[in-house]
Amino acid sequence: MTHSVRRIGILTSGGDAPGMNAALRAVVLSAEAAGIEVVGFRHGFNGIFSEDYVPLKKADVLHIIQLGGTILKSARCKQLQQQGGAELAATKLHQLAIDALLVIGGDGSFRGCQAISAFYRGQIVGIPGTIDNDVDGTDFTIGFATALDTALDAIDKIRDTADAFERTFLVEVMGRHTGYLALAAGIAGGAEQIICPEYGDKVDLDDLLQDIKALKRDFGAGSYIIVIAETMYPAGAQALAAEITTRSGTECRACVLGHLQRGGSPVGSDRILGTKLGAFAVEQLLSGNAHMMMAGEQAGQALLYPLVLTGDKKKQADPYLLKWQQQMLQQSETQN
Ligand code: F6P
């Protein structure tokens, strides 16, 4: 991969995340400073197939750092997963004289990169952007910090009304198969309980009812907030709340935060992470080091991590906090 890079293609893919625009902006600014042309494919990988792309110059990205969502639009792409899809995408990239492809997304999007790389002659570089934070090789993904603050804002508000009515609340947060958001939002929101995949793959209702009973004995009537990761109760948080109400005799309500968590102006740390990883991706790509790598950050250092390993799910939600939360709950159970 030593040929010189004259034209970069960039796209945002999968669930949008606040800070994606900051990364885009940094890529365009860095590339333009190096005399490299950038084209943005719209609607994720779909833009490659439909040749829906726009030239991106400094002027196009000047005031987007504060915007949530993505100016390029995002999507999941069925065509890429179909027979012959990856080869066709590579052919299109060759025809459009794209020397390198930058993909801002999560591990699903990076699997798409792997498929294309089998047929593509240029470099492919990933930048981790998802509110789920479930990408190996980087401490944080772009968008996680903002989603956490959004979830927290909601939890704090729910606490007010839950206290006023002395209700139990289930607050469902996003995060397919991982509990990064649930754990972080639960800890920072002072939730009485957190239910996420790291504690087991499904809800044990009897156990949960025992916990609620024990906490109510401990703290008296009051609010009891359970932060639950999506997919933990297949019938959904509303159904679980109804079940808790019937079986515990105390009123339980559910609030599903859903896509609200994906929106909003990125917090400072997401703008900074997006800027750093966007700039680093371009720098490394131009030095020829970055083919099939992700630009990530660990312990404050920007680094390259093999794209093929980003979906291994080796990264763990904070084990210290997971343990502490459980200990507090168990202590309350044993006191009763
Ligand atoms: O990947 C981010 C994510 O927000 C997940 O947490 C969630 O499960 C999923 O996207 C929802 O995707 P969609 O917007 O396609 O329903």
Short mmCIF file of C-alpha atoms and ligand atoms in Angstrom, two decimals:
data_model
loop_
_atom_site.label_atom_id
_atom_site.label_comp_id
_atom_site.label_asym_id
_atom_site.label_seq_id
_atom_site.Cartn_x
_atom_site.Cartn_y
_atom_site.Cartn_z
CA MET A 1 0.00 0.00 0.00
CA THR A 2 2.71 2.47 -0.81
CA HIS A 3 1.06 4.26 -3.72
CA SER A 4 0.39 7.90 -3.04
CA VAL A 5 -3.01 8.98 -1.88
CA ARG A 6 -4.70 11.72 -3.90
CA ARG A 7 -8.37 11.10 -3.21
CA ILE A 8 -9.99 9.87 0.00
CA GLY A 9 -13.54 8.60 0.27
CA ILE A 10 -15.27 8.90 3.62
CA LEU A 11 -18.59 7.70 4.98
CA THR A 12 -20.48 7.36 8.24
CA SER A 13 -22.20 4.04 8.82
CA GLY A 14 -24.47 2.25 11.30
CA GLY A 15 -26.03 4.00 14.28
CA ASP A 16 -25.13 7.69 14.11
CA ALA A 17 -23.24 9.08 17.08
CA PRO A 18 -22.67 12.64 18.32
CA GLY A 19 -19.14 13.61 17.35
CA MET A 20 -19.18 11.94 13.94
CA ASN A 21 -19.29 15.42 12.39
CA ALA A 22 -16.27 16.47 14.45
CA ALA A 23 -14.33 13.51 13.02
CA LEU A 24 -15.47 14.33 9.49
CA ARG A 25 -14.39 17.91 9.92
CA ALA A 26 -10.94 16.91 11.17
CA VAL A 27 -10.48 14.49 8.27
CA VAL A 28 -11.38 17.14 5.72
CA LEU A 29 -9.23 19.86 7.33
CA SER A 30 -6.20 17.55 7.66
CA ALA A 31 -6.57 16.17 4.15
CA GLU A 32 -6.98 19.58 2.57
CA ALA A 33 -3.91 20.83 4.40
CA ALA A 34 -2.01 17.91 2.84
CA GLY A 35 -3.40 18.64 -0.63
CA ILE A 36 -5.66 15.56 -0.67
CA GLU A 37 -9.13 15.60 -2.14
CA VAL A 38 -12.00 14.23 -0.03
CA VAL A 39 -15.35 12.92 -1.22
CA GLY A 40 -18.11 12.00 1.18
CA PHE A 41 -20.39 9.05 0.37
CA ARG A 42 -23.92 9.63 1.59
CA HIS A 43 -26.06 7.13 3.53
CA GLY A 44 -23.20 4.88 4.61
CA PHE A 45 -21.88 2.23 2.22
CA ASN A 46 -25.04 2.70 0.13
CA GLY A 47 -23.48 5.87 -1.29
CA ILE A 48 -20.72 3.81 -2.88
CA PHE A 49 -23.21 1.59 -4.75
CA SER A 50 -25.42 4.48 -5.84
CA GLU A 51 -22.44 6.75 -6.51
CA ASP A 52 -24.09 9.29 -4.26
CA TYR A 53 -21.17 11.38 -3.12
CA VAL A 54 -20.24 14.99 -2.52
CA PRO A 55 -16.86 16.71 -2.62
CA LEU A 56 -15.96 17.88 0.88
CA LYS A 57 -13.90 21.00 1.27
CA LYS A 58 -12.96 23.10 4.26
CA ALA A 59 -15.94 25.37 3.69
CA ASP A 60 -18.32 22.40 3.88
CA VAL A 61 -17.20 21.37 7.34
CA LEU A 62 -16.35 24.65 9.00
CA HIS A 63 -19.28 24.89 11.40
CA ILE A 64 -20.36 21.33 11.93
CA ILE A 65 -18.35 20.39 15.03
CA GLN A 66 -21.28 21.20 17.32
CA LEU A 67 -23.86 19.24 15.33
CA GLY A 68 -25.22 15.85 16.34
CA GLY A 69 -26.09 13.24 13.71
CA THR A 70 -23.95 13.22 10.58
CA ILE A 71 -24.01 15.61 7.64
CA LEU A 72 -23.31 12.63 5.36
CA LYS A 73 -26.33 10.69 6.69
CA SER A 74 -25.94 7.16 7.95
CA ALA A 75 -27.49 3.80 7.19
CA ARG A 76 -26.98 0.10 7.44
CA CYS A 77 -26.27 -1.41 4.02
CA LYS A 78 -27.94 -4.63 2.87
CA GLN A 79 -26.29 -4.59 -0.55
CA LEU A 80 -22.84 -4.92 0.95
CA GLN A 81 -23.86 -8.14 2.70
CA GLN A 82 -25.27 -9.71 -0.44
CA GLN A 83 -23.39 -12.02 -2.78
CA GLY A 84 -21.02 -9.96 -4.91
CA GLY A 85 -21.72 -6.80 -2.90
CA ALA A 86 -18.23 -6.27 -1.54
CA GLU A 87 -16.64 -6.85 -4.93
CA LEU A 88 -19.00 -4.38 -6.57
CA ALA A 89 -18.21 -1.79 -3.88
CA ALA A 90 -14.48 -2.21 -4.55
CA THR A 91 -15.04 -1.88 -8.30
CA LYS A 92 -16.97 1.35 -7.76
CA LEU A 93 -14.20 2.72 -5.54
CA HIS A 94 -11.62 1.91 -8.22
CA GLN A 95 -13.77 3.55 -10.90
CA LEU A 96 -14.10 6.68 -8.79
CA ALA A 97 -10.32 6.74 -8.27
CA ILE A 98 -10.68 6.54 -4.49
CA ASP A 99 -7.21 5.72 -3.14
CA ALA A 100 -8.33 5.25 0.43
CA LEU A 101 -11.62 4.71 2.24
CA LEU A 102 -12.29 6.05 5.72
CA VAL A 103 -15.24 4.57 7.58
CA ILE A 104 -16.67 6.12 10.73
CA GLY A 105 -18.84 3.54 12.51
CA GLY A 106 -18.98 0.58 14.84
CA ASP A 107 -17.82 -3.01 14.56
CA GLY A 108 -20.62 -3.92 12.12
CA SER A 109 -19.37 -1.23 9.75
CA PHE A 110 -15.83 -2.51 10.21
CA ARG A 111 -16.98 -5.98 9.14
CA GLY A 112 -18.14 -4.28 5.94
CA CYS A 113 -14.61 -2.87 5.56
CA GLN A 114 -13.16 -6.35 5.86
CA ALA A 115 -15.43 -7.65 3.14
CA ILE A 116 -14.44 -4.84 0.74
CA SER A 117 -10.74 -5.19 1.53
CA ALA A 118 -10.67 -8.60 -0.17
CA PHE A 119 -11.23 -6.85 -3.51
CA TYR A 120 -10.02 -3.28 -3.00
CA ARG A 121 -6.54 -2.08 -3.91
CA GLY A 122 -6.58 1.06 -1.72
CA GLN A 123 -6.22 1.55 2.02
CA ILE A 124 -9.18 1.20 4.36
CA VAL A 125 -9.13 2.90 7.76
CA GLY A 126 -11.77 2.85 10.49
CA ILE A 127 -12.71 5.50 13.04
CA PRO A 128 -14.83 4.22 15.97
CA GLY A 129 -18.15 6.02 16.22
CA THR A 130 -21.06 4.50 18.14
CA ILE A 131 -22.86 5.37 21.34
CA ASP A 132 -22.48 1.75 22.45
CA ASN A 133 -18.71 1.96 23.14
CA ASP A 134 -18.49 -1.73 22.21
CA VAL A 135 -15.46 -1.53 19.90
CA ASP A 136 -12.26 -3.26 20.93
CA GLY A 137 -9.00 -1.34 20.60
CA THR A 138 -10.20 2.03 21.83
CA ASP A 139 -11.07 3.05 25.37
CA PHE A 140 -13.98 5.15 24.13
CA THR A 141 -15.93 5.42 20.92
CA ILE A 142 -17.06 8.76 19.56
CA GLY A 143 -20.58 9.44 20.83
CA PHE A 144 -20.51 7.43 24.04
CA ALA A 145 -19.83 10.38 26.33
CA THR A 146 -22.69 12.41 24.87
CA ALA A 147 -25.13 9.50 25.05
CA LEU A 148 -24.14 8.97 28.68
CA ASP A 149 -24.89 12.60 29.54
CA THR A 150 -28.20 12.42 27.70
CA ALA A 151 -29.20 9.28 29.58
CA LEU A 152 -28.12 10.87 32.86
CA ASP A 153 -30.15 13.96 32.25
CA ALA A 154 -33.19 11.73 31.75
CA ILE A 155 -32.46 9.61 34.82
CA ASP A 156 -32.12 12.70 37.02
CA LYS A 157 -35.48 13.93 35.82
CA ILE A 158 -37.11 10.57 36.31
CA ARG A 159 -35.71 10.54 39.85
CA ASP A 160 -37.70 13.67 40.66
CA THR A 161 -41.02 12.25 39.64
CA ALA A 162 -40.18 8.77 40.96
CA ASP A 163 -39.43 10.32 44.36
CA ALA A 164 -42.59 12.38 44.32
CA PHE A 165 -44.73 9.31 43.68
CA GLU A 166 -42.52 6.80 45.49
CA ARG A 167 -42.45 4.69 42.37
CA THR A 168 -40.13 2.09 41.00
CA PHE A 169 -38.83 2.96 37.54
CA LEU A 170 -37.17 0.93 34.85
CA VAL A 171 -35.04 3.10 32.58
CA GLU A 172 -34.07 1.28 29.42
CA VAL A 173 -30.90 2.44 27.72
CA MET A 174 -29.39 1.40 24.41
CA GLY A 175 -26.42 -0.88 23.92
CA ARG A 176 -26.94 -4.03 21.97
CA HIS A 177 -25.29 -6.96 23.76
CA THR A 178 -23.11 -4.74 25.97
CA GLY A 179 -23.69 -2.80 29.14
CA TYR A 180 -21.30 0.13 28.79
CA LEU A 181 -24.08 2.70 28.69
CA ALA A 182 -26.22 0.92 31.28
CA LEU A 183 -23.37 0.63 33.76
CA ALA A 184 -22.11 4.17 33.25
CA ALA A 185 -25.57 5.76 33.35
CA GLY A 186 -26.62 3.59 36.28
CA ILE A 187 -23.54 4.41 38.35
CA ALA A 188 -23.56 8.13 37.56
CA GLY A 189 -27.32 8.34 38.07
CA GLY A 190 -27.14 6.59 41.45
CA ALA A 191 -29.43 3.82 40.25
CA GLU A 192 -30.44 1.28 42.86
CA GLN A 193 -29.93 -1.51 40.38
CA ILE A 194 -28.35 -2.06 36.98
CA ILE A 195 -29.34 -4.90 34.71
CA CYS A 196 -26.95 -5.50 31.84
CA PRO A 197 -25.42 -8.44 29.94
CA GLU A 198 -22.29 -8.36 32.11
CA TYR A 199 -24.40 -9.67 35.04
CA GLY A 200 -26.03 -12.47 33.04
CA ASP A 201 -27.91 -12.89 29.83
CA LYS A 202 -31.44 -12.45 31.10
CA VAL A 203 -33.50 -10.94 33.88
CA ASP A 204 -34.17 -13.19 36.86
CA LEU A 205 -37.55 -11.83 37.89
CA ASP A 206 -37.73 -13.58 41.26
CA ASP A 207 -34.33 -12.24 42.16
CA LEU A 208 -35.27 -8.76 41.02
CA LEU A 209 -38.44 -8.77 43.14
CA GLN A 210 -36.38 -9.84 46.16
CA ASP A 211 -33.96 -6.98 45.52
CA ILE A 212 -36.73 -4.43 45.31
CA LYS A 213 -38.26 -5.75 48.52
CA ALA A 214 -34.92 -5.64 50.35
CA LEU A 215 -34.16 -2.11 49.22
CA LYS A 216 -37.60 -0.89 50.19
CA ARG A 217 -37.08 -2.36 53.64
CA ASP A 218 -33.67 -0.69 53.83
CA PHE A 219 -34.59 2.73 52.63
CA GLY A 220 -38.30 2.88 53.27
CA ALA A 221 -40.76 4.02 50.67
CA GLY A 222 -39.12 6.07 47.99
CA SER A 223 -37.94 5.90 44.45
CA TYR A 224 -36.15 2.86 43.15
CA ILE A 225 -34.46 3.22 39.78
CA ILE A 226 -33.37 0.23 37.75
CA VAL A 227 -31.30 0.98 34.68
CA ILE A 228 -31.71 -1.85 32.20
CA ALA A 229 -29.87 -2.45 28.94
CA GLU A 230 -32.03 -3.06 25.88
CA THR A 231 -32.43 -6.72 24.90
CA MET A 232 -32.22 -7.91 28.53
CA TYR A 233 -35.96 -8.54 28.68
CA PRO A 234 -37.11 -9.65 25.25
CA ALA A 235 -40.73 -8.54 25.78
CA GLY A 236 -39.44 -5.02 26.55
CA ALA A 237 -39.21 -2.75 29.58
CA GLN A 238 -42.94 -1.89 29.55
CA ALA A 239 -43.84 -5.56 29.88
CA LEU A 240 -41.29 -6.03 32.65
CA ALA A 241 -42.67 -3.01 34.53
CA ALA A 242 -46.19 -4.46 34.32
CA GLU A 243 -44.90 -7.77 35.62
CA ILE A 244 -43.12 -6.10 38.55
CA THR A 245 -46.23 -4.08 39.41
CA THR A 246 -48.42 -7.19 39.47
CA ARG A 247 -46.03 -9.37 41.39
CA SER A 248 -44.61 -6.87 43.88
CA GLY A 249 -47.72 -4.87 44.57
CA THR A 250 -45.68 -1.66 44.18
CA GLU A 251 -46.14 0.59 41.22
CA CYS A 252 -43.44 0.25 38.58
CA ARG A 253 -43.21 2.36 35.42
CA ALA A 254 -40.89 2.07 32.46
CA CYS A 255 -39.17 4.76 30.46
CA VAL A 256 -37.44 3.66 27.26
CA LEU A 257 -34.86 6.27 26.30
CA GLY A 258 -34.35 4.81 22.84
CA HIS A 259 -33.08 6.99 20.01
CA LEU A 260 -33.09 10.08 22.17
CA GLN A 261 -29.67 8.86 23.30
CA ARG A 262 -28.25 9.09 19.80
CA GLY A 263 -29.07 12.74 19.25
CA GLY A 264 -27.93 16.09 20.54
CA SER A 265 -24.93 18.31 20.34
CA PRO A 266 -21.77 16.34 21.15
CA VAL A 267 -20.20 17.04 24.55
CA GLY A 268 -16.68 18.47 24.59
CA SER A 269 -14.93 15.13 25.03
CA ASP A 270 -16.68 13.65 21.98
CA ARG A 271 -15.72 16.68 19.88
CA ILE A 272 -12.12 16.30 21.01
CA LEU A 273 -12.04 12.53 20.46
CA GLY A 274 -13.63 12.90 17.02
CA THR A 275 -11.12 15.59 16.07
CA LYS A 276 -8.14 13.62 17.35
CA LEU A 277 -9.09 10.33 15.70
CA GLY A 278 -10.06 12.00 12.42
CA ALA A 279 -6.75 13.85 12.23
CA PHE A 280 -4.76 10.79 13.31
CA ALA A 281 -6.48 8.56 10.74
CA VAL A 282 -5.47 10.92 7.91
CA GLU A 283 -1.92 11.30 9.20
CA GLN A 284 -1.42 7.53 9.48
CA LEU A 285 -3.09 6.84 6.17
CA LEU A 286 -0.74 9.27 4.43
CA SER A 287 2.27 7.61 6.00
CA GLY A 288 1.02 4.27 4.62
CA ASN A 289 0.69 2.58 8.03
CA ALA A 290 -3.00 2.35 8.43
CA HIS A 291 -4.42 -0.13 5.94
CA MET A 292 -7.15 -2.17 7.63
CA MET A 293 -6.49 -0.44 10.91
CA MET A 294 -8.74 1.54 13.20
CA ALA A 295 -7.63 4.86 14.61
CA GLY A 296 -8.38 4.48 18.31
CA GLU A 297 -7.27 5.90 21.62
CA GLN A 298 -5.99 4.07 24.69
CA ALA A 299 -4.82 5.79 27.87
CA GLY A 300 -4.90 9.10 26.07
CA GLN A 301 -2.67 7.96 23.21
CA ALA A 302 -3.90 7.76 19.63
CA LEU A 303 -2.99 4.39 18.14
CA LEU A 304 -3.73 2.00 15.33
CA TYR A 305 -5.56 -1.24 16.05
CA PRO A 306 -6.29 -4.00 13.51
CA LEU A 307 -9.82 -3.61 12.15
CA VAL A 308 -10.21 -7.36 12.09
CA LEU A 309 -9.95 -7.48 15.90
CA THR A 310 -12.33 -4.63 16.71
CA GLY A 311 -15.39 -6.90 17.02
CA ASP A 312 -13.84 -9.50 19.31
CA LYS A 313 -15.71 -8.18 22.35
CA LYS A 314 -12.65 -8.46 24.58
CA LYS A 315 -13.08 -4.97 26.01
CA GLN A 316 -14.86 -5.08 29.34
CA ALA A 317 -17.22 -2.67 31.02
CA ASP A 318 -15.46 -1.44 34.17
CA PRO A 319 -15.09 -4.60 36.35
CA TYR A 320 -14.48 -2.55 39.49
CA LEU A 321 -17.76 -0.69 39.21
CA LEU A 322 -19.66 -3.82 38.16
CA LYS A 323 -18.46 -5.55 41.33
CA TRP A 324 -19.08 -2.60 43.60
CA GLN A 325 -22.64 -2.17 42.39
CA GLN A 326 -23.35 -5.83 43.01
CA GLN A 327 -21.75 -5.78 46.46
CA MET A 328 -23.97 -2.87 47.51
CA LEU A 329 -27.03 -4.76 46.37
CA GLN A 330 -25.99 -7.98 48.12
CA GLN A 331 -25.27 -6.11 51.33
CA SER A 332 -28.75 -4.75 51.32
CA GLU A 333 -30.16 -8.26 50.74
CA THR A 334 -28.20 -9.84 53.59
CA GLN A 335 -29.20 -7.13 56.06
CA ASN A 336 -32.80 -8.26 55.74
O1 F6P B 1 -25.40 0.75 17.33
C1 F6P B 1 -25.97 1.77 18.08
C2 F6P B 1 -27.38 1.48 18.39
O2 F6P B 1 -27.84 2.68 18.87
C3 F6P B 1 -27.66 0.34 19.38
O3 F6P B 1 -27.45 0.69 20.71
C4 F6P B 1 -29.10 0.02 19.09
O4 F6P B 1 -29.40 -1.30 19.44
C5 F6P B 1 -29.16 0.21 17.62
O5 F6P B 1 -28.18 1.17 17.28
C6 F6P B 1 -30.49 0.66 17.09
O6 F6P B 1 -30.40 0.73 15.71
P1 F6P B 1 -31.52 1.31 14.76
O7 F6P B 1 -31.49 2.80 14.85
O8 F6P B 1 -31.14 0.82 13.41
O9 F6P B 1 -32.81 0.77 15.25
#
